[in-house]
């Protein structure tokens, strides 16, 4: 999914065939990842028959980046074992 996001971030829009050529996975796997990214709101698709063009959903992407930034600041307890 990260590879798909990186690829989509590098262009304005992209159709499925272009994504599947870029990502070394089976078409069905790429399709499933696109569906999950769309479900999460990170990407969006527009139908331009006979193709679906995908792009980053920039508003949701900015929000996700903000949340990840805040999440990365959380300090976690580290359990140390003595050998």
Coordinates of C-alpha atoms in Angstrom, one line a residue:
X1 CA 0.0 0.0 0.0
X2 CA 2.9 2.3 0.7
X3 CA 4.2 1.7 -2.8
X4 CA 0.8 2.5 -4.3
X5 CA 0.6 5.7 -2.3
X6 CA 4.1 6.7 -3.3
X7 CA 3.3 6.1 -6.9
X8 CA 0.0 8.1 -6.8
X9 CA 1.7 10.9 -4.9
X10 CA 4.1 11.3 -7.8
X11 CA 1.4 12.1 -10.3
X12 CA -2.0 13.9 -10.5
X13 CA -4.0 10.9 -11.5
X14 CA -3.3 7.3 -12.5
X15 CA -5.3 4.4 -13.9
X16 CA -5.2 0.9 -12.6
X17 CA -3.1 -0.5 -15.4
X18 CA -0.3 2.0 -14.7
X19 CA -0.4 1.2 -11.0
X20 CA -0.3 -2.6 -11.6
X21 CA 2.7 -2.2 -13.9
X22 CA 4.5 -0.2 -11.2
X23 CA 3.7 -2.5 -8.2
X24 CA 5.1 -6.1 -8.4
X25 CA 1.9 -7.8 -7.2
X26 CA -0.9 -9.7 -8.9
X27 CA -3.6 -7.5 -10.3
X28 CA -6.2 -8.9 -7.8
X29 CA -3.9 -8.0 -4.9
X30 CA -3.4 -4.4 -6.3
X31 CA -7.1 -4.1 -6.7
X32 CA -7.7 -5.2 -3.1
X33 CA -5.1 -2.7 -1.8
X34 CA -6.7 0.1 -3.8
X35 CA -10.1 -0.8 -2.4
X36 CA -8.7 -0.7 1.2
X37 CA -6.9 2.6 0.6
X38 CA -10.1 4.1 -0.9
X39 CA -12.1 2.7 2.1
X40 CA -9.6 4.4 4.4
X41 CA -10.2 7.6 2.5
X42 CA -6.5 8.1 1.5
X43 CA -7.2 7.8 -2.2
X44 CA -10.2 8.5 -4.4
X45 CA -11.2 7.2 -7.8
X46 CA -13.1 8.8 -10.6
X47 CA -14.7 6.8 -13.4
X48 CA -13.6 7.9 -16.9
X49 CA -15.1 5.0 -19.0
X50 CA -13.7 2.5 -19.5
X51 CA -11.1 3.4 -16.9
X52 CA -11.0 4.3 -13.2
X53 CA -8.5 7.0 -12.4
X54 CA -7.1 7.1 -8.9
X55 CA -5.5 10.0 -7.0
X56 CA -4.5 10.9 -3.5
X57 CA -7.3 12.4 -1.4
X58 CA -5.2 15.4 -0.3
X59 CA -7.5 16.6 2.5
X60 CA -7.6 13.2 4.1
X61 CA -3.9 12.7 3.4
X62 CA -3.0 15.9 5.3
X63 CA -5.1 14.8 8.2
X64 CA -3.5 11.3 8.3
X65 CA 0.0 12.9 8.2
X66 CA -0.9 15.1 11.1
X67 CA -2.2 12.1 13.1
X68 CA 0.9 10.0 12.3
X69 CA 3.1 12.9 13.4
X70 CA 1.3 13.1 16.7
X71 CA 1.4 9.4 17.1
X72 CA 5.2 9.3 16.5
X73 CA 5.7 11.6 19.4
X74 CA 4.1 9.1 21.9
X75 CA 6.7 7.8 24.3
X76 CA 6.5 4.1 24.9
X77 CA 7.7 2.1 27.9
X78 CA 10.5 -0.2 27.1
X79 CA 10.8 -3.5 29.0
X80 CA 14.4 -4.4 29.5
X81 CA 15.4 -7.9 30.4
X82 CA 18.7 -8.5 32.1
X83 CA 20.7 -11.5 30.8

